[in-house]
JSON list of C-alpha atoms in Angstrom, two decimals:
[
{"chain": "A", "resi": 11, "resn": "MET", "atom": "CA", "xyz": [-41.29, 14.16, -3.84]},
{"chain": "A", "resi": 12, "resn": "ALA", "atom": "CA", "xyz": [-42.36, 12.09, -6.79]},
{"chain": "A", "resi": 13, "resn": "VAL", "atom": "CA", "xyz": [-39.72, 11.11, -9.29]},
{"chain": "A", "resi": 14, "resn": "ARG", "atom": "CA", "xyz": [-40.41, 12.01, -12.90]},
{"chain": "A", "resi": 15, "resn": "ALA", "atom": "CA", "xyz": [-38.51, 10.82, -15.94]},
{"chain": "A", "resi": 16, "resn": "CYS", "atom": "CA", "xyz": [-37.66, 11.85, -19.45]},
{"chain": "A", "resi": 17, "resn": "THR", "atom": "CA", "xyz": [-35.73, 10.16, -22.25]},
{"chain": "A", "resi": 18, "resn": "LEU", "atom": "CA", "xyz": [-33.51, 12.44, -24.30]},
{"chain": "A", "resi": 19, "resn": "PRO", "atom": "CA", "xyz": [-31.43, 11.77, -27.40]},
{"chain": "A", "resi": 20, "resn": "THR", "atom": "CA", "xyz": [-27.68, 12.43, -27.45]},
{"chain": "A", "resi": 21, "resn": "PRO", "atom": "CA", "xyz": [-25.05, 11.74, -30.11]},
{"chain": "A", "resi": 22, "resn": "LEU", "atom": "CA", "xyz": [-23.80, 8.92, -27.86]},
{"chain": "A", "resi": 23, "resn": "GLY", "atom": "CA", "xyz": [-27.20, 7.30, -27.47]},
{"chain": "A", "resi": 24, "resn": "PRO", "atom": "CA", "xyz": [-30.36, 8.02, -25.53]},
{"chain": "A", "resi": 25, "resn": "VAL", "atom": "CA", "xyz": [-30.27, 8.95, -21.87]},
{"chain": "A", "resi": 26, "resn": "THR", "atom": "CA", "xyz": [-32.86, 8.62, -19.14]},
{"chain": "A", "resi": 27, "resn": "ALA", "atom": "CA", "xyz": [-33.16, 11.60, -16.83]},
{"chain": "A", "resi": 28, "resn": "ALA", "atom": "CA", "xyz": [-34.87, 11.56, -13.44]},
{"chain": "A", "resi": 29, "resn": "ALA", "atom": "CA", "xyz": [-35.91, 14.52, -11.33]},
{"chain": "A", "resi": 30, "resn": "ASP", "atom": "CA", "xyz": [-37.83, 15.31, -8.20]},
{"chain": "A", "resi": 31, "resn": "ASP", "atom": "CA", "xyz": [-38.88, 18.66, -6.78]},
{"chain": "A", "resi": 32, "resn": "GLY", "atom": "CA", "xyz": [-35.27, 19.32, -5.73]},
{"chain": "A", "resi": 33, "resn": "GLY", "atom": "CA", "xyz": [-33.80, 19.00, -9.20]},
{"chain": "A", "resi": 34, "resn": "LEU", "atom": "CA", "xyz": [-32.12, 16.46, -11.45]},
{"chain": "A", "resi": 35, "resn": "THR", "atom": "CA", "xyz": [-31.52, 13.23, -9.51]},
{"chain": "A", "resi": 36, "resn": "GLY", "atom": "CA", "xyz": [-30.19, 11.04, -12.30]},
{"chain": "A", "resi": 37, "resn": "LEU", "atom": "CA", "xyz": [-28.93, 10.90, -15.86]},
{"chain": "A", "resi": 38, "resn": "TRP", "atom": "CA", "xyz": [-27.97, 7.52, -17.28]},
{"chain": "A", "resi": 39, "resn": "PHE", "atom": "CA", "xyz": [-27.19, 6.16, -20.71]},
{"chain": "A", "resi": 40, "resn": "ILE", "atom": "CA", "xyz": [-29.88, 3.58, -21.33]},
{"chain": "A", "resi": 41, "resn": "GLY", "atom": "CA", "xyz": [-28.59, 0.16, -20.34]},
{"chain": "A", "resi": 42, "resn": "GLN", "atom": "CA", "xyz": [-25.43, 1.39, -18.66]},
{"chain": "A", "resi": 43, "resn": "LYS", "atom": "CA", "xyz": [-24.02, -0.20, -15.53]},
{"chain": "A", "resi": 44, "resn": "TYR", "atom": "CA", "xyz": [-26.05, 0.85, -12.47]},
{"chain": "A", "resi": 45, "resn": "TYR", "atom": "CA", "xyz": [-29.02, 1.84, -14.64]},
{"chain": "A", "resi": 46, "resn": "PRO", "atom": "CA", "xyz": [-31.96, 2.01, -12.22]},
{"chain": "A", "resi": 47, "resn": "ALA", "atom": "CA", "xyz": [-34.08, -1.12, -12.45]},
{"chain": "A", "resi": 48, "resn": "HIS", "atom": "CA", "xyz": [-37.22, 0.79, -11.51]},
{"chain": "A", "resi": 49, "resn": "ALA", "atom": "CA", "xyz": [-36.83, 3.54, -14.15]},
{"chain": "A", "resi": 50, "resn": "ALA", "atom": "CA", "xyz": [-39.65, 2.13, -16.27]},
{"chain": "A", "resi": 51, "resn": "ALA", "atom": "CA", "xyz": [-42.08, 2.84, -13.43]},
{"chain": "A", "resi": 52, "resn": "TRP", "atom": "CA", "xyz": [-41.33, 6.56, -13.31]},
{"chain": "A", "resi": 53, "resn": "PRO", "atom": "CA", "xyz": [-43.94, 8.70, -15.05]},
{"chain": "A", "resi": 54, "resn": "GLU", "atom": "CA", "xyz": [-42.67, 10.49, -18.16]},
{"chain": "A", "resi": 55, "resn": "ASP", "atom": "CA", "xyz": [-42.82, 14.28, -17.88]},
{"chain": "A", "resi": 56, "resn": "PRO", "atom": "CA", "xyz": [-40.75, 15.78, -20.73]},
{"chain": "A", "resi": 57, "resn": "ASP", "atom": "CA", "xyz": [-42.21, 19.24, -20.10]},
{"chain": "A", "resi": 58, "resn": "HIS", "atom": "CA", "xyz": [-40.88, 19.42, -16.53]},
{"chain": "A", "resi": 59, "resn": "PRO", "atom": "CA", "xyz": [-38.71, 22.59, -16.25]},
{"chain": "A", "resi": 60, "resn": "VAL", "atom": "CA", "xyz": [-35.66, 20.60, -15.13]},
{"chain": "A", "resi": 61, "resn": "PHE", "atom": "CA", "xyz": [-35.87, 18.41, -18.24]},
{"chain": "A", "resi": 62, "resn": "ARG", "atom": "CA", "xyz": [-36.30, 21.41, -20.54]},
{"chain": "A", "resi": 63, "resn": "ALA", "atom": "CA", "xyz": [-33.21, 23.01, -18.98]},
{"chain": "A", "resi": 64, "resn": "LEU", "atom": "CA", "xyz": [-31.34, 19.72, -19.24]},
{"chain": "A", "resi": 65, "resn": "ALA", "atom": "CA", "xyz": [-32.25, 19.29, -22.92]},
{"chain": "A", "resi": 66, "resn": "ALA", "atom": "CA", "xyz": [-30.94, 22.79, -23.71]},
{"chain": "A", "resi": 67, "resn": "TRP", "atom": "CA", "xyz": [-27.77, 22.15, -21.70]},
{"chain": "A", "resi": 68, "resn": "LEU", "atom": "CA", "xyz": [-27.08, 18.83, -23.45]},
{"chain": "A", "resi": 69, "resn": "GLU", "atom": "CA", "xyz": [-27.76, 20.32, -26.89]},
{"chain": "A", "resi": 70, "resn": "ALA", "atom": "CA", "xyz": [-25.19, 23.08, -26.31]},
{"chain": "A", "resi": 71, "resn": "TYR", "atom": "CA", "xyz": [-22.69, 20.69, -24.72]},
{"chain": "A", "resi": 72, "resn": "PHE", "atom": "CA", "xyz": [-22.77, 18.19, -27.58]},
{"chain": "A", "resi": 73, "resn": "ALA", "atom": "CA", "xyz": [-22.58, 21.04, -30.11]},
{"chain": "A", "resi": 74, "resn": "GLY", "atom": "CA", "xyz": [-19.27, 22.04, -28.50]},
{"chain": "A", "resi": 75, "resn": "ARG", "atom": "CA", "xyz": [-20.67, 25.29, -27.11]},
{"chain": "A", "resi": 76, "resn": "ASP", "atom": "CA", "xyz": [-20.56, 26.52, -23.53]},
{"chain": "A", "resi": 77, "resn": "PRO", "atom": "CA", "xyz": [-23.72, 25.00, -22.07]},
{"chain": "A", "resi": 78, "resn": "GLY", "atom": "CA", "xyz": [-23.90, 27.61, -19.30]},
{"chain": "A", "resi": 79, "resn": "PRO", "atom": "CA", "xyz": [-24.94, 26.89, -15.75]},
{"chain": "A", "resi": 80, "resn": "LEU", "atom": "CA", "xyz": [-26.05, 23.42, -14.78]},
{"chain": "A", "resi": 81, "resn": "PRO", "atom": "CA", "xyz": [-29.72, 22.71, -14.22]},
{"chain": "A", "resi": 82, "resn": "PRO", "atom": "CA", "xyz": [-30.52, 22.22, -10.52]},
{"chain": "A", "resi": 83, "resn": "LEU", "atom": "CA", "xyz": [-28.86, 19.01, -9.33]},
{"chain": "A", "resi": 84, "resn": "ALA", "atom": "CA", "xyz": [-30.14, 16.81, -6.50]},
{"chain": "A", "resi": 85, "resn": "PRO", "atom": "CA", "xyz": [-28.08, 13.59, -6.51]},
{"chain": "A", "resi": 86, "resn": "LYS", "atom": "CA", "xyz": [-28.83, 11.10, -3.76]},
{"chain": "A", "resi": 87, "resn": "GLY", "atom": "CA", "xyz": [-25.95, 9.34, -2.05]},
{"chain": "A", "resi": 88, "resn": "THR", "atom": "CA", "xyz": [-23.95, 8.88, 1.11]},
{"chain": "A", "resi": 89, "resn": "PRO", "atom": "CA", "xyz": [-22.05, 11.84, 2.58]},
{"chain": "A", "resi": 90, "resn": "PHE", "atom": "CA", "xyz": [-18.83, 10.35, 1.18]},
{"chain": "A", "resi": 91, "resn": "GLN", "atom": "CA", "xyz": [-20.30, 9.93, -2.30]},
{"chain": "A", "resi": 92, "resn": "LEU", "atom": "CA", "xyz": [-21.66, 13.48, -2.23]},
{"chain": "A", "resi": 93, "resn": "SER", "atom": "CA", "xyz": [-18.21, 14.82, -1.26]},
{"chain": "A", "resi": 94, "resn": "VAL", "atom": "CA", "xyz": [-16.60, 12.94, -4.16]},
{"chain": "A", "resi": 95, "resn": "TRP", "atom": "CA", "xyz": [-19.27, 14.14, -6.61]},
{"chain": "A", "resi": 96, "resn": "GLU", "atom": "CA", "xyz": [-18.70, 17.71, -5.40]},
{"chain": "A", "resi": 97, "resn": "ARG", "atom": "CA", "xyz": [-15.02, 17.26, -6.31]},
{"chain": "A", "resi": 98, "resn": "LEU", "atom": "CA", "xyz": [-16.02, 16.06, -9.78]},
{"chain": "A", "resi": 99, "resn": "LEU", "atom": "CA", "xyz": [-17.94, 19.29, -10.34]},
{"chain": "A", "resi": 100, "resn": "ALA", "atom": "CA", "xyz": [-14.70, 21.21, -9.76]},
{"chain": "A", "resi": 101, "resn": "ILE", "atom": "CA", "xyz": [-12.86, 19.54, -12.66]},
{"chain": "A", "resi": 102, "resn": "PRO", "atom": "CA", "xyz": [-12.91, 22.05, -15.53]},
{"chain": "A", "resi": 103, "resn": "ARG", "atom": "CA", "xyz": [-14.12, 21.05, -18.98]},
{"chain": "A", "resi": 104, "resn": "GLY", "atom": "CA", "xyz": [-11.27, 19.67, -21.06]},
{"chain": "A", "resi": 105, "resn": "GLN", "atom": "CA", "xyz": [-9.19, 18.66, -18.05]},
{"chain": "A", "resi": 106, "resn": "VAL", "atom": "CA", "xyz": [-8.80, 15.39, -16.22]},
{"chain": "A", "resi": 107, "resn": "THR", "atom": "CA", "xyz": [-7.59, 14.23, -12.85]},
{"chain": "A", "resi": 108, "resn": "THR", "atom": "CA", "xyz": [-6.96, 10.85, -11.29]},
{"chain": "A", "resi": 109, "resn": "TYR", "atom": "CA", "xyz": [-8.76, 8.82, -8.65]},
{"chain": "A", "resi": 110, "resn": "GLY", "atom": "CA", "xyz": [-5.58, 9.02, -6.56]},
{"chain": "A", "resi": 111, "resn": "ARG", "atom": "CA", "xyz": [-5.45, 12.80, -6.70]},
{"chain": "A", "resi": 112, "resn": "ILE", "atom": "CA", "xyz": [-9.05, 13.08, -5.60]},
{"chain": "A", "resi": 113, "resn": "ALA", "atom": "CA", "xyz": [-8.35, 10.61, -2.77]},
{"chain": "A", "resi": 114, "resn": "ARG", "atom": "CA", "xyz": [-5.32, 12.58, -1.58]},
{"chain": "A", "resi": 115, "resn": "ARG", "atom": "CA", "xyz": [-7.23, 15.88, -1.61]},
{"chain": "A", "resi": 116, "resn": "LEU", "atom": "CA", "xyz": [-10.24, 14.42, 0.20]},
{"chain": "A", "resi": 117, "resn": "ALA", "atom": "CA", "xyz": [-7.97, 12.78, 2.78]},
{"chain": "A", "resi": 118, "resn": "ALA", "atom": "CA", "xyz": [-6.30, 16.13, 3.47]},
{"chain": "A", "resi": 119, "resn": "ASP", "atom": "CA", "xyz": [-9.69, 17.84, 3.78]},
{"chain": "A", "resi": 120, "resn": "MET", "atom": "CA", "xyz": [-10.84, 15.14, 6.21]},
{"chain": "A", "resi": 121, "resn": "GLY", "atom": "CA", "xyz": [-7.64, 15.38, 8.27]},
{"chain": "A", "resi": 122, "resn": "ARG", "atom": "CA", "xyz": [-6.66, 11.83, 7.36]},
{"chain": "A", "resi": 123, "resn": "ALA", "atom": "CA", "xyz": [-3.26, 10.61, 6.26]},
{"chain": "A", "resi": 124, "resn": "THR", "atom": "CA", "xyz": [-4.66, 8.55, 3.41]},
{"chain": "A", "resi": 125, "resn": "LEU", "atom": "CA", "xyz": [-7.85, 7.61, 1.62]},
{"chain": "A", "resi": 126, "resn": "SER", "atom": "CA", "xyz": [-8.26, 4.74, -0.78]},
{"chain": "A", "resi": 127, "resn": "ALA", "atom": "CA", "xyz": [-8.34, 5.60, -4.46]},
{"chain": "A", "resi": 128, "resn": "GLN", "atom": "CA", "xyz": [-10.55, 2.52, -4.83]},
{"chain": "A", "resi": 129, "resn": "ALA", "atom": "CA", "xyz": [-13.10, 4.06, -2.44]},
{"chain": "A", "resi": 130, "resn": "VAL", "atom": "CA", "xyz": [-13.09, 7.20, -4.56]},
{"chain": "A", "resi": 131, "resn": "GLY", "atom": "CA", "xyz": [-13.45, 5.02, -7.66]},
{"chain": "A", "resi": 132, "resn": "GLY", "atom": "CA", "xyz": [-16.50, 3.34, -6.16]},
{"chain": "A", "resi": 133, "resn": "ALA", "atom": "CA", "xyz": [-18.14, 6.70, -5.49]},
{"chain": "A", "resi": 134, "resn": "VAL", "atom": "CA", "xyz": [-17.21, 8.00, -8.93]},
{"chain": "A", "resi": 135, "resn": "GLY", "atom": "CA", "xyz": [-18.62, 4.85, -10.53]},
{"chain": "A", "resi": 136, "resn": "HIS", "atom": "CA", "xyz": [-21.94, 5.29, -8.74]},
{"chain": "A", "resi": 137, "resn": "ASN", "atom": "CA", "xyz": [-22.33, 8.91, -9.81]},
{"chain": "A", "resi": 138, "resn": "PRO", "atom": "CA", "xyz": [-26.02, 9.07, -10.72]},
{"chain": "A", "resi": 139, "resn": "ILE", "atom": "CA", "xyz": [-25.80, 12.13, -12.96]},
{"chain": "A", "resi": 140, "resn": "SER", "atom": "CA", "xyz": [-23.57, 11.28, -15.92]},
{"chain": "A", "resi": 141, "resn": "ILE", "atom": "CA", "xyz": [-22.05, 14.03, -18.05]},
{"chain": "A", "resi": 142, "resn": "LEU", "atom": "CA", "xyz": [-23.18, 16.94, -15.83]},
{"chain": "A", "resi": 143, "resn": "ILE", "atom": "CA", "xyz": [-21.31, 15.62, -12.79]},
{"chain": "A", "resi": 144, "resn": "PRO", "atom": "CA", "xyz": [-18.28, 14.86, -14.95]},
{"chain": "A", "resi": 145, "resn": "CYS", "atom": "CA", "xyz": [-17.07, 11.47, -13.75]},
{"chain": "A", "resi": 146, "resn": "HIS", "atom": "CA", "xyz": [-15.72, 10.96, -17.29]},
{"chain": "A", "resi": 147, "resn": "ARG", "atom": "CA", "xyz": [-12.96, 13.46, -16.38]},
{"chain": "A", "resi": 148, "resn": "VAL", "atom": "CA", "xyz": [-11.40, 11.03, -13.90]},
{"chain": "A", "resi": 149, "resn": "VAL", "atom": "CA", "xyz": [-8.76, 8.70, -15.26]},
{"chain": "A", "resi": 150, "resn": "GLY", "atom": "CA", "xyz": [-6.53, 6.00, -13.83]},
{"chain": "A", "resi": 151, "resn": "GLY", "atom": "CA", "xyz": [-2.90, 6.37, -12.89]},
{"chain": "A", "resi": 152, "resn": "GLY", "atom": "CA", "xyz": [-0.71, 7.26, -15.84]},
{"chain": "A", "resi": 153, "resn": "GLY", "atom": "CA", "xyz": [-3.70, 8.74, -17.66]},
{"chain": "A", "resi": 154, "resn": "ARG", "atom": "CA", "xyz": [-5.32, 5.35, -18.44]},
{"chain": "A", "resi": 155, "resn": "LEU", "atom": "CA", "xyz": [-8.97, 5.45, -19.39]},
{"chain": "A", "resi": 156, "resn": "THR", "atom": "CA", "xyz": [-10.61, 3.26, -16.80]},
{"chain": "A", "resi": 157, "resn": "GLY", "atom": "CA", "xyz": [-14.01, 2.78, -15.28]},
{"chain": "A", "resi": 158, "resn": "TYR", "atom": "CA", "xyz": [-17.03, 4.46, -16.81]},
{"chain": "A", "resi": 159, "resn": "ALA", "atom": "CA", "xyz": [-20.49, 3.06, -16.18]},
{"chain": "A", "resi": 160, "resn": "GLY", "atom": "CA", "xyz": [-21.61, 4.15, -19.66]},
{"chain": "A", "resi": 161, "resn": "GLY", "atom": "CA", "xyz": [-18.69, 2.35, -21.30]},
{"chain": "A", "resi": 162, "resn": "LEU", "atom": "CA", "xyz": [-15.14, 3.42, -22.09]},
{"chain": "A", "resi": 163, "resn": "GLU", "atom": "CA", "xyz": [-16.06, 4.36, -25.68]},
{"chain": "A", "resi": 164, "resn": "LYS", "atom": "CA", "xyz": [-18.49, 6.98, -24.31]},
{"chain": "A", "resi": 165, "resn": "LYS", "atom": "CA", "xyz": [-15.91, 8.24, -21.80]},
{"chain": "A", "resi": 166, "resn": "GLU", "atom": "CA", "xyz": [-13.37, 8.67, -24.57]},
{"chain": "A", "resi": 167, "resn": "ALA", "atom": "CA", "xyz": [-15.93, 10.40, -26.81]},
{"chain": "A", "resi": 168, "resn": "LEU", "atom": "CA", "xyz": [-16.86, 12.85, -24.05]},
{"chain": "A", "resi": 169, "resn": "LEU", "atom": "CA", "xyz": [-13.22, 13.67, -23.36]},
{"chain": "A", "resi": 170, "resn": "ARG", "atom": "CA", "xyz": [-12.54, 14.16, -27.08]},
{"chain": "A", "resi": 171, "resn": "LEU", "atom": "CA", "xyz": [-15.59, 16.43, -27.37]},
{"chain": "A", "resi": 172, "resn": "GLU", "atom": "CA", "xyz": [-14.17, 18.52, -24.53]},
{"chain": "A", "resi": 173, "resn": "GLY", "atom": "CA", "xyz": [-10.71, 18.61, -26.11]},
{"chain": "A", "resi": 174, "resn": "ALA", "atom": "CA", "xyz": [-9.08, 16.92, -23.12]},
{"chain": "A", "resi": 175, "resn": "ASP", "atom": "CA", "xyz": [-5.37, 16.25, -23.36]},
{"chain": "A", "resi": 176, "resn": "LEU", "atom": "CA", "xyz": [-4.80, 12.77, -21.98]},
{"chain": "A", "resi": 177, "resn": "ALA", "atom": "CA", "xyz": [-1.03, 13.08, -21.94]},
{"chain": "A", "resi": 178, "resn": "LEU", "atom": "CA", "xyz": [0.24, 12.37, -18.42]},
{"chain": "A", "resi": 179, "resn": "GLU", "atom": "CA", "xyz": [1.82, 15.83, -18.19]},
{"chain": "A", "resi": 180, "resn": "SER", "atom": "CA", "xyz": [-1.60, 17.46, -18.58]},
{"chain": "A", "resi": 181, "resn": "ILE", "atom": "CA", "xyz": [-3.12, 15.69, -15.60]},
{"chain": "A", "resi": 182, "resn": "THR", "atom": "CA", "xyz": [-2.67, 18.49, -13.14]},
{"chain": "A", "resi": 183, "resn": "LEU", "atom": "CA", "xyz": [-5.41, 20.35, -11.42]},
{"chain": "A", "resi": 184, "resn": "PRO", "atom": "CA", "xyz": [-4.93, 23.04, -8.78]},
{"chain": "A", "resi": 185, "resn": "GLY", "atom": "CA", "xyz": [-6.41, 21.88, -5.51]},
{"chain": "A", "resi": 186, "resn": "MET", "atom": "CA", "xyz": [-6.72, 18.29, -6.67]}
]
């Protein structure tokens, strides 16, 4: 499966998208932490159906409208990373949770007494599909804005766009 790429504008700066035959494999703000070093080698294919769907989704999202269903996603990662990213997809728009809450829920699902919030943070930080797999909805203990590969100013802008309440009392999520 050959990787294709597309650069799209957003109000927070341009993003590079990558896709293979399985769907969207990556979405990074240009120059962000963990930006793929080999992205320049990917052939540009802005007319690929995944990129057209992504462009429409991002346009609606940044306009404050319901963007509808996600384009097909195909992130690549370890089983642990994939389980964390699946949890991120369950965080509703406009809500946040903490690394610790995700760790506790995953530990319970795995039949373990504990799981490191730092391990969850590492997986969240390496999320290859920014915005759509909403790692920006994960905050530190006490509601602190921490850790976002695209930069904390982008994390804060995304949360404001979604109308997230960052007051500690609002950081509750059923099942998390």
